[in-house]
Amino acid sequence: MIDLRSDTVTKPSSSMRAAIASAEVGDDVYGEDPTVVRLQAEAAAVLGKEAALFVPSGTMGNLISVLAHCARGEEVIVGDEAHVFYYEAAGASAFGGVQMRTVPNRRGAMRPSDIEAAIRSPNIHFPRTALVCLENTHNRGGGRAISLEESRAMAEVAHHYGVAVHLDGSRIFNAATALDCSAATLASVADSVNICFSKGLGAPIGSAVAGSAPFIERCRKYRKMAGGGMRQVGVIAAAALVALHEGPRRLEVDHDNAKIFCDALGVTSTIETDPDAVQTNIVVFRCRSSSLEPEALLEKWREAGVLVNHMGNGDFRAVTHKDVSRDDVIEAARRLQSV
Ligand SMILES: *Cc1c(COP(=O)(O)O)cnc(C)c1O
């Protein structure tokens, strides 16, 4: 089986398992796990922020960031294809009493003028706009890397009106690789950033939120409230440290493999691809001639030994990662076509 559903399906490498086995640990709710302390310091440094906090998942990282930025009854401006709006079960609304206001995502970015038009003026009828959320790379935008210029333009509008900016950087190292800059540079436009160790970097579990020291202290409280305070969690943080050290420089291979997969997939006329849109490790494609429903097609592909995801509206998504090789992606394209 060649599994291209997500870069989350990777298994920990032998160096990660060795790091897990020998991890120094303590009770992290008391701030006494040396491996977590080290991971947080390194994550903050890599992202150019004052402090960072280890969290179990990206969803929790985004949730507690929104809670730490917004009071109940306040509003967050977010792209209509953003992960935090689309895939996080309305957590910020359910737990935080925060209203999400969408503006159109155009291949991952938002128009600064759309953001500006959505920012509320002071009025007794209106919620206060407390936060703008960005995402880089943009998941439903086909893994597009949002340039520093575009990111800055969106953030500047927010900051001009005194609105904070949170960056969902679950794949920020993919963006940095594609744009040939540092993750800190891309994160510099935002007040807070969330990163995932469990995506392309290859760790089994874990994310981190980074920002100013007072912001991270608020996040620590919300993490506890959400049940994310963990104890001898150095066993997981050790794997995340290996991911942080070894993961980013390997992402170029995933990006090359995504291009190779897209090219191999596009050679017949039955599958429609957009090679220019493949910037990182995500490939979005459509099947032109199939009379099968997407779910039925996924089942046929599974029988042929390839797993991909359906994003809705007939768009399929394949994601390259450390556990698939160049040969694997070429073989996967062949099997998808044969069905
Ligand atoms: C995966 C992902 C998340 C959430 O991460 P989990 O660890 O799966 O909760 C958030 N944002 C983006 C853009 C993602 O791709």
XYZ file of N, CA and C in Angstrom, residues 178 208 237 312:
12
model
N 10.208 26.027 0.251
C 9.777 26.421 -1.097
C 10.203 27.846 -1.419
N 3.733 22.910 18.518
C 4.167 23.954 19.450
C 3.548 25.273 19.039
N 8.512 14.656 23.398
C 9.294 15.837 22.997
C 10.638 15.418 22.397
N -13.423 17.064 -1.491
C -14.751 17.616 -1.808
C -14.790 18.096 -3.242
